[in-house]
Coordinates of C-alpha atoms and ligand atoms in Angstrom, one line a residue:
M1 CA 207.9 7.6 101.8
L2 CA 210.4 6.0 99.4
E3 CA 213.5 4.6 101.1
L4 CA 216.7 4.4 99.1
E5 CA 219.6 2.1 99.9
N6 CA 223.2 1.9 99.2
L7 CA 224.5 -1.0 97.0
I8 CA 227.5 -2.6 98.6
G9 CA 228.9 -6.0 97.6
G10 CA 225.7 -6.8 95.7
E11 CA 223.5 -6.1 98.8
L12 CA 221.1 -3.2 99.1
R13 CA 221.4 -1.8 102.5
A14 CA 221.2 1.3 104.8
S15 CA 224.2 3.3 106.0
E16 CA 226.3 2.1 108.9
S17 CA 225.5 5.6 110.3
K18 CA 221.8 4.6 110.6
A19 CA 221.1 8.2 109.6
W20 CA 219.0 9.4 106.7
L21 CA 218.6 12.5 104.6
D22 CA 215.4 13.8 103.2
N23 CA 215.0 14.0 99.5
V24 CA 212.8 16.8 98.3
E25 CA 210.7 17.2 95.2
P26 CA 211.6 20.6 93.7
A27 CA 208.2 21.2 92.1
T28 CA 206.4 21.0 95.5
G29 CA 209.2 21.6 98.0
K30 CA 208.1 18.5 99.9
P31 CA 210.1 15.5 100.9
F32 CA 209.2 12.3 99.0
A33 CA 212.1 10.0 99.8
R34 CA 214.9 9.5 102.2
I35 CA 218.4 8.4 101.5
P36 CA 221.2 6.8 103.5
R37 CA 223.6 9.4 105.0
S38 CA 226.7 7.3 104.2
N39 CA 230.0 7.8 105.9
A40 CA 233.6 6.6 106.0
A41 CA 232.5 3.2 107.3
D42 CA 230.3 2.7 104.3
V43 CA 233.1 3.7 102.0
A44 CA 235.4 1.1 103.8
A45 CA 232.7 -1.6 103.3
A46 CA 232.4 -0.7 99.6
V47 CA 236.2 -0.7 99.1
A48 CA 236.4 -4.1 100.7
A49 CA 233.6 -5.4 98.4
A50 CA 235.3 -3.9 95.3
R51 CA 238.7 -5.3 96.4
S52 CA 237.3 -8.8 96.5
A53 CA 235.6 -8.4 93.1
F54 CA 238.5 -6.8 91.2
P55 CA 240.6 -9.9 90.5
G56 CA 237.7 -11.6 88.8
W57 CA 236.2 -8.6 87.0
S58 CA 239.5 -7.3 85.7
V59 CA 240.1 -10.6 83.8
T60 CA 236.5 -11.1 82.7
P61 CA 236.5 -11.1 78.9
F62 CA 235.6 -7.7 77.5
E63 CA 232.8 -9.3 75.5
Q64 CA 231.2 -10.4 78.8
R65 CA 231.7 -6.9 80.4
A66 CA 230.1 -5.4 77.3
E67 CA 227.2 -7.8 77.6
C68 CA 226.5 -6.7 81.1
L69 CA 226.4 -3.1 80.0
R70 CA 224.0 -3.9 77.1
K71 CA 221.7 -5.8 79.4
W72 CA 221.7 -2.9 81.8
G73 CA 220.8 -0.6 78.9
A74 CA 218.0 -2.9 78.0
L75 CA 216.7 -2.7 81.6
I76 CA 216.7 1.1 81.3
A77 CA 214.6 0.8 78.2
Q78 CA 212.3 -1.7 79.9
H79 CA 211.8 0.6 82.9
S80 CA 212.0 3.9 80.9
E81 CA 208.6 5.3 81.9
A82 CA 209.3 4.8 85.6
L83 CA 212.8 6.4 85.2
I84 CA 211.4 9.4 83.3
L85 CA 208.8 10.1 86.0
A86 CA 211.4 9.6 88.8
E87 CA 214.0 11.9 87.1
S88 CA 211.4 14.6 86.7
Q89 CA 210.1 14.3 90.2
D90 CA 213.6 14.2 91.7
N91 CA 215.1 17.1 89.7
G92 CA 212.2 19.3 88.8
K93 CA 212.9 18.9 85.0
P94 CA 210.0 18.6 82.7
V95 CA 209.0 15.0 82.0
S96 CA 209.2 15.9 78.3
L97 CA 213.0 16.6 78.7
A98 CA 213.6 13.5 80.7
R99 CA 211.8 11.5 78.0
A100 CA 213.6 13.2 75.1
V101 CA 217.1 13.6 76.6
D102 CA 218.0 12.2 80.0
I103 CA 216.8 8.6 80.0
P104 CA 217.5 7.7 76.4
R105 CA 221.0 9.1 76.8
A106 CA 221.6 7.1 79.9
Q107 CA 220.7 4.0 78.0
K108 CA 222.9 5.1 75.1
N109 CA 225.9 5.7 77.4
L110 CA 225.8 2.1 78.6
E111 CA 225.4 0.7 75.0
F112 CA 228.0 3.1 73.6
F113 CA 230.7 2.0 76.1
A114 CA 229.8 -1.7 75.5
G115 CA 230.7 -1.1 71.9
A116 CA 233.7 1.1 72.7
I117 CA 235.4 -1.5 74.7
E118 CA 235.0 -4.0 71.9
H119 CA 236.9 -1.6 69.6
F120 CA 239.5 -0.3 72.1
A121 CA 243.0 -1.3 71.3
S122 CA 246.5 -0.2 72.5
D123 CA 249.6 0.6 70.5
A124 CA 252.6 -1.4 69.5
H125 CA 255.8 0.1 68.2
I126 CA 257.8 -2.1 65.8
P127 CA 260.5 -0.3 63.9
A128 CA 261.7 -1.9 60.6
G129 CA 264.3 -4.5 61.4
A130 CA 263.3 -4.2 65.1
T131 CA 265.4 -6.0 67.6
H132 CA 262.7 -5.3 70.2
I133 CA 258.9 -4.9 70.1
H134 CA 257.4 -2.3 72.4
Y135 CA 253.7 -2.6 73.2
T136 CA 251.3 -0.8 75.5
H137 CA 249.4 -3.0 77.9
R138 CA 246.4 -1.0 79.1
K139 CA 245.3 -2.4 82.5
P140 CA 242.2 -1.5 84.5
I141 CA 243.2 0.7 87.4
G142 CA 241.5 -1.1 90.2
I143 CA 238.9 0.6 92.4
V144 CA 237.7 3.9 91.1
G145 CA 235.3 6.6 92.4
C146 CA 232.7 8.2 90.2
I147 CA 231.0 11.3 91.6
S148 CA 228.2 13.0 89.7
P149 CA 226.1 16.2 90.0
W150 CA 222.3 16.8 90.1
N151 CA 221.6 18.6 86.8
L152 CA 221.5 15.6 84.5
P153 CA 221.4 12.8 87.2
L154 CA 221.3 9.5 85.4
Y155 CA 222.8 10.9 82.2
L156 CA 226.0 11.9 83.9
F157 CA 226.1 9.0 86.3
T158 CA 226.1 6.5 83.5
W159 CA 228.5 8.6 81.4
K160 CA 231.1 7.8 84.1
I161 CA 230.3 4.4 85.4
A162 CA 230.0 2.8 81.9
P163 CA 233.6 3.4 80.7
A164 CA 234.9 2.6 84.2
L165 CA 233.2 -0.8 84.3
A166 CA 233.8 -1.5 80.6
A167 CA 237.6 -1.1 81.2
G168 CA 237.5 -3.7 84.0
N169 CA 237.5 -1.5 87.1
C170 CA 235.4 -1.9 90.2
V171 CA 233.3 1.2 90.8
I172 CA 232.2 3.0 93.9
A173 CA 229.7 5.7 92.6
K174 CA 228.3 8.6 94.5
P175 CA 225.3 10.3 92.8
S176 CA 224.3 13.8 94.0
E177 CA 222.4 13.7 97.3
V178 CA 220.0 16.2 95.7
T179 CA 218.9 13.8 92.9
P180 CA 219.7 10.2 94.0
V181 CA 216.6 8.3 92.9
T182 CA 217.4 7.1 89.3
A183 CA 221.0 6.0 90.3
W184 CA 219.3 3.9 93.1
M185 CA 216.9 2.4 90.6
L186 CA 219.8 1.5 88.3
S187 CA 221.7 -0.1 91.2
K188 CA 218.8 -2.4 91.8
W189 CA 219.2 -3.9 88.3
A190 CA 223.0 -4.4 88.5
E191 CA 222.7 -8.1 89.5
E192 CA 220.1 -8.8 86.8
A193 CA 222.4 -7.2 84.2
G194 CA 225.1 -9.7 85.3
F195 CA 227.6 -7.7 87.3
P196 CA 229.1 -9.9 90.0
P197 CA 228.7 -8.5 93.6
G198 CA 231.2 -5.8 94.5
V199 CA 231.9 -4.8 90.9
F200 CA 229.5 -1.9 91.1
N201 CA 228.7 -0.2 94.4
V202 CA 226.7 2.9 95.1
L203 CA 226.9 5.2 98.1
H204 CA 224.3 7.9 98.8
G205 CA 225.0 10.8 101.0
L206 CA 226.5 14.2 101.4
G207 CA 229.5 15.4 99.4
H208 CA 231.6 16.5 102.4
E209 CA 230.9 13.2 104.2
A210 CA 230.5 10.2 101.8
G211 CA 232.1 12.0 98.8
Q212 CA 235.0 13.2 100.9
A213 CA 235.6 9.8 102.4
L214 CA 235.6 8.2 99.0
V215 CA 238.1 10.7 97.6
E216 CA 240.4 10.3 100.6
H217 CA 240.4 6.5 100.6
P218 CA 243.9 5.3 99.7
E219 CA 242.7 2.2 97.8
V220 CA 240.5 4.3 95.5
K221 CA 243.0 4.9 92.7
A222 CA 241.1 7.3 90.4
I223 CA 238.3 9.8 90.8
S224 CA 236.1 10.9 87.9
F225 CA 234.2 14.0 89.1
T226 CA 231.6 16.2 87.5
G227 CA 230.4 19.2 89.5
G228 CA 231.2 22.7 90.7
T229 CA 234.6 24.3 90.2
Q230 CA 235.1 24.9 93.9
T231 CA 234.4 21.2 94.7
G232 CA 236.8 20.2 91.9
A233 CA 239.5 22.4 93.4
H234 CA 238.9 20.9 96.8
I235 CA 239.2 17.3 95.4
A236 CA 242.4 18.3 93.5
R237 CA 243.9 19.6 96.8
T238 CA 242.8 16.5 98.8
T239 CA 244.3 14.1 96.3
A240 CA 247.4 16.0 95.3
G241 CA 249.7 14.2 97.7
M242 CA 248.1 10.8 97.0
F243 CA 248.8 10.9 93.2
K244 CA 245.4 9.7 92.2
K245 CA 244.3 9.9 88.6
L246 CA 241.8 12.7 88.4
S247 CA 239.2 13.7 85.8
L248 CA 237.4 17.0 86.6
E249 CA 234.5 18.2 84.6
L250 CA 233.5 21.6 86.2
G251 CA 231.5 24.7 85.8
G252 CA 231.1 27.1 82.8
K253 CA 230.2 30.6 81.8
N254 CA 229.6 29.9 78.2
P255 CA 229.5 32.6 75.5
A256 CA 227.1 32.5 72.5
V257 CA 228.7 34.7 69.8
I258 CA 226.1 36.1 67.4
F259 CA 227.5 37.7 64.3
A260 CA 225.4 39.9 62.0
D261 CA 225.6 37.4 59.2
C262 CA 224.0 34.6 61.2
D263 CA 220.8 32.7 60.2
F264 CA 218.8 35.1 62.4
E265 CA 215.7 32.9 63.1
K266 CA 217.8 29.8 63.8
A267 CA 220.2 31.7 66.0
V268 CA 217.4 33.2 68.1
A269 CA 215.5 29.9 68.4
T270 CA 218.6 27.9 69.4
T271 CA 219.9 30.6 71.7
I272 CA 216.6 30.4 73.6
R273 CA 217.1 26.6 73.9
S274 CA 220.8 26.9 74.8
S275 CA 220.0 29.5 77.5
F276 CA 216.9 28.0 79.2
A277 CA 216.9 24.2 78.6
N278 CA 216.7 22.4 81.9
Q279 CA 216.0 25.8 83.6
G280 CA 219.5 26.9 82.5
Q281 CA 221.0 24.1 84.6
I282 CA 223.2 22.4 82.0
C283 CA 226.9 23.1 82.3
L284 CA 226.9 23.7 78.5
C285 CA 224.1 26.3 78.6
S286 CA 224.9 29.7 77.1
S287 CA 224.9 32.4 79.7
R288 CA 226.7 35.3 78.1
I289 CA 225.1 36.3 74.8
L290 CA 227.5 38.4 72.7
I291 CA 225.7 40.2 69.8
E292 CA 227.2 42.1 66.9
D293 CA 226.3 45.8 67.2
S294 CA 224.5 46.1 63.8
I295 CA 221.9 43.5 64.8
Y296 CA 222.0 44.0 68.6
D297 CA 218.6 45.6 69.0
D298 CA 216.7 43.3 66.6
F299 CA 218.3 40.2 68.1
R300 CA 217.6 41.3 71.7
D301 CA 214.0 42.1 70.9
A302 CA 213.4 38.8 69.2
L303 CA 215.1 36.9 72.0
V304 CA 213.2 38.7 74.7
A305 CA 209.9 38.2 72.9
K306 CA 210.5 34.4 72.8
A307 CA 211.8 34.3 76.4
R308 CA 208.6 36.0 77.6
R309 CA 206.6 33.2 76.2
I310 CA 208.3 30.6 78.3
V311 CA 206.2 30.1 81.4
P312 CA 207.5 27.7 84.1
G313 CA 205.0 24.8 84.6
D314 CA 204.4 21.7 86.6
P315 CA 207.3 19.3 85.5
A316 CA 204.8 16.4 85.6
D317 CA 202.7 18.1 83.0
Q318 CA 203.5 16.7 79.5
A319 CA 203.2 20.1 77.9
T320 CA 205.7 21.9 80.3
K321 CA 208.8 23.2 78.7
M322 CA 210.4 24.8 81.8
G323 CA 210.2 23.2 85.2
A324 CA 211.5 24.0 88.7
L325 CA 215.0 24.8 89.9
V326 CA 216.5 21.9 91.8
S327 CA 216.4 23.1 95.4
A328 CA 215.4 26.1 97.6
P329 CA 219.0 27.1 98.2
H330 CA 219.8 27.0 94.5
R331 CA 216.6 29.0 93.7
D332 CA 217.7 31.6 96.3
K333 CA 221.2 31.7 94.9
V334 CA 219.9 32.4 91.4
L335 CA 217.5 35.1 92.7
G336 CA 220.4 36.6 94.6
F337 CA 222.4 36.9 91.4
I338 CA 219.5 38.7 89.7
R339 CA 219.2 41.1 92.7
E340 CA 222.9 41.7 92.6
A341 CA 222.7 42.4 88.8
Q342 CA 220.0 45.0 89.4
E343 CA 222.2 46.7 92.1
L344 CA 225.0 46.8 89.6
G345 CA 222.7 48.7 87.2
A346 CA 221.4 45.9 84.9
T347 CA 218.2 46.4 83.0
V348 CA 215.9 43.4 83.4
L349 CA 214.4 42.9 80.0
C350 CA 212.3 40.0 81.1
G351 CA 211.8 37.8 84.2
G352 CA 213.8 38.8 87.2
E353 CA 211.6 37.2 89.8
A354 CA 210.4 33.9 91.3
A355 CA 207.7 32.6 89.0
L356 CA 204.1 32.0 90.1
A357 CA 203.3 28.4 91.0
P358 CA 201.7 26.8 88.0
N359 CA 199.1 25.0 90.1
E360 CA 198.0 24.1 93.6
R361 CA 200.3 21.0 93.8
C362 CA 203.3 23.2 93.1
E363 CA 202.5 26.1 95.4
T364 CA 205.7 25.7 97.4
G365 CA 207.9 24.7 94.4
Y366 CA 211.1 26.5 93.3
F367 CA 210.2 28.3 90.1
V368 CA 212.1 31.2 88.5
Q369 CA 211.1 33.2 85.5
P370 CA 213.5 33.1 82.4
T371 CA 215.5 36.2 82.9
V372 CA 217.3 38.4 80.3
L373 CA 219.7 41.1 81.6
E374 CA 221.4 43.9 79.7
G375 CA 223.8 46.8 80.5
L376 CA 226.5 45.0 82.5
G377 CA 230.2 45.2 81.7
P378 CA 232.2 42.0 81.0
K379 CA 234.2 42.2 84.3
C380 CA 231.2 42.5 86.7
S381 CA 230.4 39.5 88.9
I382 CA 227.3 38.6 87.0
N383 CA 229.3 38.1 83.8
Q384 CA 232.1 36.3 85.6
Q385 CA 230.4 33.9 88.1
E386 CA 228.5 30.8 87.1
I387 CA 224.8 31.3 87.9
F388 CA 223.5 27.9 86.7
G389 CA 219.9 29.0 86.3
P390 CA 217.6 30.6 83.7
V391 CA 219.5 33.9 83.6
I392 CA 221.4 35.3 80.6
T393 CA 223.2 38.6 80.0
L394 CA 223.5 40.4 76.7
Q395 CA 226.6 42.3 75.6
R396 CA 227.4 44.1 72.4
F397 CA 230.5 43.8 70.2
H398 CA 231.8 45.7 67.2
S399 CA 234.4 43.5 65.6
E400 CA 235.5 39.8 65.4
A401 CA 238.5 40.6 67.6
E402 CA 236.2 42.2 70.3
A403 CA 233.9 39.2 70.2
V404 CA 236.8 36.8 70.8
E405 CA 238.1 39.1 73.6
L406 CA 234.7 39.2 75.3
A407 CA 234.2 35.4 74.9
N408 CA 237.6 34.8 76.5
D409 CA 237.1 37.3 79.3
S410 CA 236.3 34.5 81.8
T411 CA 238.1 32.2 84.1
Y412 CA 235.9 29.4 82.6
G413 CA 236.4 27.6 79.3
L414 CA 233.8 24.9 78.8
A415 CA 231.7 25.5 75.7
A416 CA 231.0 28.3 73.1
T417 CA 228.4 28.6 70.4
I418 CA 229.2 30.7 67.3
W419 CA 226.6 32.0 64.9
T420 CA 227.8 33.1 61.4
Q421 CA 227.3 31.9 57.8
D422 CA 230.9 32.6 57.0
A423 CA 232.7 29.2 57.4
Q424 CA 236.2 30.6 57.6
K425 CA 235.2 33.2 60.2
A426 CA 233.4 30.4 62.2
H427 CA 236.5 28.3 62.2
R428 CA 238.8 31.2 63.1
V429 CA 236.7 32.3 66.0
A430 CA 236.2 28.7 67.2
S431 CA 240.0 28.2 67.3
N432 CA 240.6 31.5 69.0
I433 CA 238.1 30.9 71.8
E434 CA 239.5 29.2 74.8
S435 CA 237.0 26.4 75.3
G436 CA 236.9 22.6 75.3
I437 CA 233.9 22.6 73.0
A438 CA 232.7 24.9 70.3
W439 CA 229.4 24.6 68.4
I440 CA 229.0 26.4 65.1
N441 CA 225.4 27.2 64.2
C442 CA 224.1 24.5 66.5
W443 CA 224.1 23.6 70.2
L444 CA 224.3 20.4 72.3
V445 CA 224.9 18.1 69.3
R446 CA 227.0 15.3 70.6
D447 CA 228.9 12.5 69.1
L448 CA 229.9 10.3 72.0
R449 CA 233.2 9.4 70.4
T450 CA 234.5 13.0 70.6
P451 CA 236.5 14.4 73.5
F452 CA 234.4 16.2 76.1
G453 CA 235.7 18.6 78.7
G454 CA 236.8 22.1 79.5
V455 CA 239.9 24.3 79.8
K456 CA 240.8 26.9 82.4
S457 CA 238.6 26.6 85.5
S458 CA 236.2 24.3 83.6
G459 CA 238.2 21.2 84.3
V460 CA 241.1 18.9 83.6
G461 CA 241.0 15.9 81.3
R462 CA 238.6 14.7 78.7
E463 CA 235.7 12.3 78.8
G464 CA 234.0 10.6 75.9
G465 CA 235.0 7.7 73.6
F466 CA 238.4 6.3 73.9
E467 CA 239.5 9.3 76.1
A468 CA 237.4 7.9 78.9
L469 CA 238.7 4.3 78.4
R470 CA 242.3 5.7 78.4
F471 CA 241.5 7.5 81.7
F472 CA 240.1 4.4 83.3
T473 CA 243.1 2.3 82.3
E474 CA 246.8 2.4 83.3
P475 CA 249.2 2.1 80.4
Q476 CA 252.2 -0.1 80.9
S477 CA 255.0 -0.1 78.3
V478 CA 256.3 -3.6 77.7
C479 CA 259.4 -4.3 75.7
I480 CA 260.3 -7.8 74.4
P481 CA 263.2 -8.9 72.1
T482 CA 262.3 -10.3 68.7
A483 CA 264.9 -13.0 68.9
Ligands
NAD501 P1 228.8 20.0 93.5 O1 230.2 20.2 93.2 O2 228.1 20.7 94.6 O3 228.5 18.4 93.7 C1 228.8 17.5 92.7 C2 229.0 16.1 93.4 O4 230.1 16.2 94.2 C3 227.8 15.7 94.3 O5 227.7 14.3 94.2 C4 228.4 16.1 95.7 O6 227.8 15.3 96.7 C5 229.8 15.8 95.5 N1 230.7 16.5 96.5 C6 230.5 17.7 97.1 N2 231.6 17.9 97.9 C7 232.4 16.9 97.8 C8 233.7 16.6 98.4 N3 234.3 17.4 99.3 N4 234.3 15.4 98.1 C9 233.7 14.6 97.2 N5 232.5 14.8 96.6 C10 231.9 16.0 96.9 O7 228.0 20.3 92.1 P2 226.5 20.4 91.9 O8 225.9 21.6 92.5 O9 225.9 19.0 92.1 O10 226.4 20.5 90.3 C11 226.4 21.7 89.6 C12 227.8 22.0 89.1 O11 228.2 21.0 88.2 C13 227.8 23.3 88.2 O12 229.0 24.0 88.5 C14 227.9 22.7 86.8 O13 228.5 23.6 85.8 C15 228.8 21.5 87.0 N6 228.6 20.6 85.9 C16 229.7 20.4 85.0 C17 229.5 19.5 84.0 C18 230.7 19.3 83.0 O14 230.6 18.4 82.3 N7 231.7 20.1 83.0 C19 228.3 18.8 83.8 C20 227.3 19.0 84.7 C21 227.5 19.9 85.8

């Protein structure tokens, strides 16, 4: 069985606890690796290592920090096939998706922030005839914690650590205990990429143990967290009195607003993708499909026909488009929502059950059919709570105002997709929807320079481009006389 280690002070090692956690393959339900069950003692050791490394790393020229990130990116490219297979085995996602999205994007994240730090600059304020010059000195914060979820394991892990390291911080990262393998692989190449010992540390283990100890540590000055809204709220409460910098990327309940004047075929095809990609386990996935009354029946029928054709398969099979859900508890939670929907009077238009195992190897895996529900009101739990699986609901609207009202009838505000060929209406609706991100006639198209994040219960702060570098630096205003 594969045995993962923490990376502390440049050394790969087991936890001080000497305890381990099983890591299960979602497609088979069988353990294939074990990970250190890290605790507060491991956090203390990682903090000590980061503390020693910080004075050197924080003054390392940015070109050299960028070079380390680029080398790390090249190592991802060099080992990409192993990473693709590991990500698929660990998460249950199809290898085709890990190949097309997760692993190339992880490489891109490292390369992108290598470039970003080379172009990052701060402001100076010099009024005409100035007696004083004011400039902003952006300094690395110190030791920062990066905590990531299981749905896009290496993709989101690198999205946090890259800007943190580029800006000159020392990082203690905690990948999800559910999908730890690719973060461990990356940690093994940190030295080869050129990072001095202690600059980048990785702790594996449970959220309420290793994660909690990291969040609570007084020397960890900032926490960048992506995960569930409840966990985010708990972290915010824990750190409130400690005045740490916090970036919280949380859950979503994203509307797709389909107007009658949309490009019908494109809207159907993309809504299928935005609903069911990664088994619906992307925070940006559409989950509430709002359809204008005059095309409701046609759109529903076309969507359901396409959804019925998606058959969950073995993630290791190159042809598979939908894999397994990430864990047994998560599968049970998703199936529980579907049962609750039925009790509330929903009509199941397709799916609604655990899916048959695609082959003998996957007999005890966690497969769920793509599920389309109709007939539920906007206020019911199924339309309010994040399901985070291959389950969507359909609702009907009669006017632009009603579409916006339905879209905003949520405590979440992460992403929305809007389908119309009327550019003015598209812009108006996008600006009236309470979300951090709006896609018009497309989905999941990302420019890494743009701000990324949510409003309402979907989070606080923005990642991406210079926003991330601003988060991972502390601005100091300096004033100096001109004469
Ligand atoms: P989660 O909140 O259970 O866990 C996320 C991470 O936090 C894990 O590494 C976990 O170990 C850690 N953690 C748990 N409790 C902790 C604590 N008390 N202190 C510190 N760390 C703790 O989330 P998950 O189930 O892994 O991920 C799914 C959720 O993530 C969904 O809600 C999804 O919408 C959200 N998500 C959001 C975004 C975004 O960008 N907004 C992206 C991906 C996923």
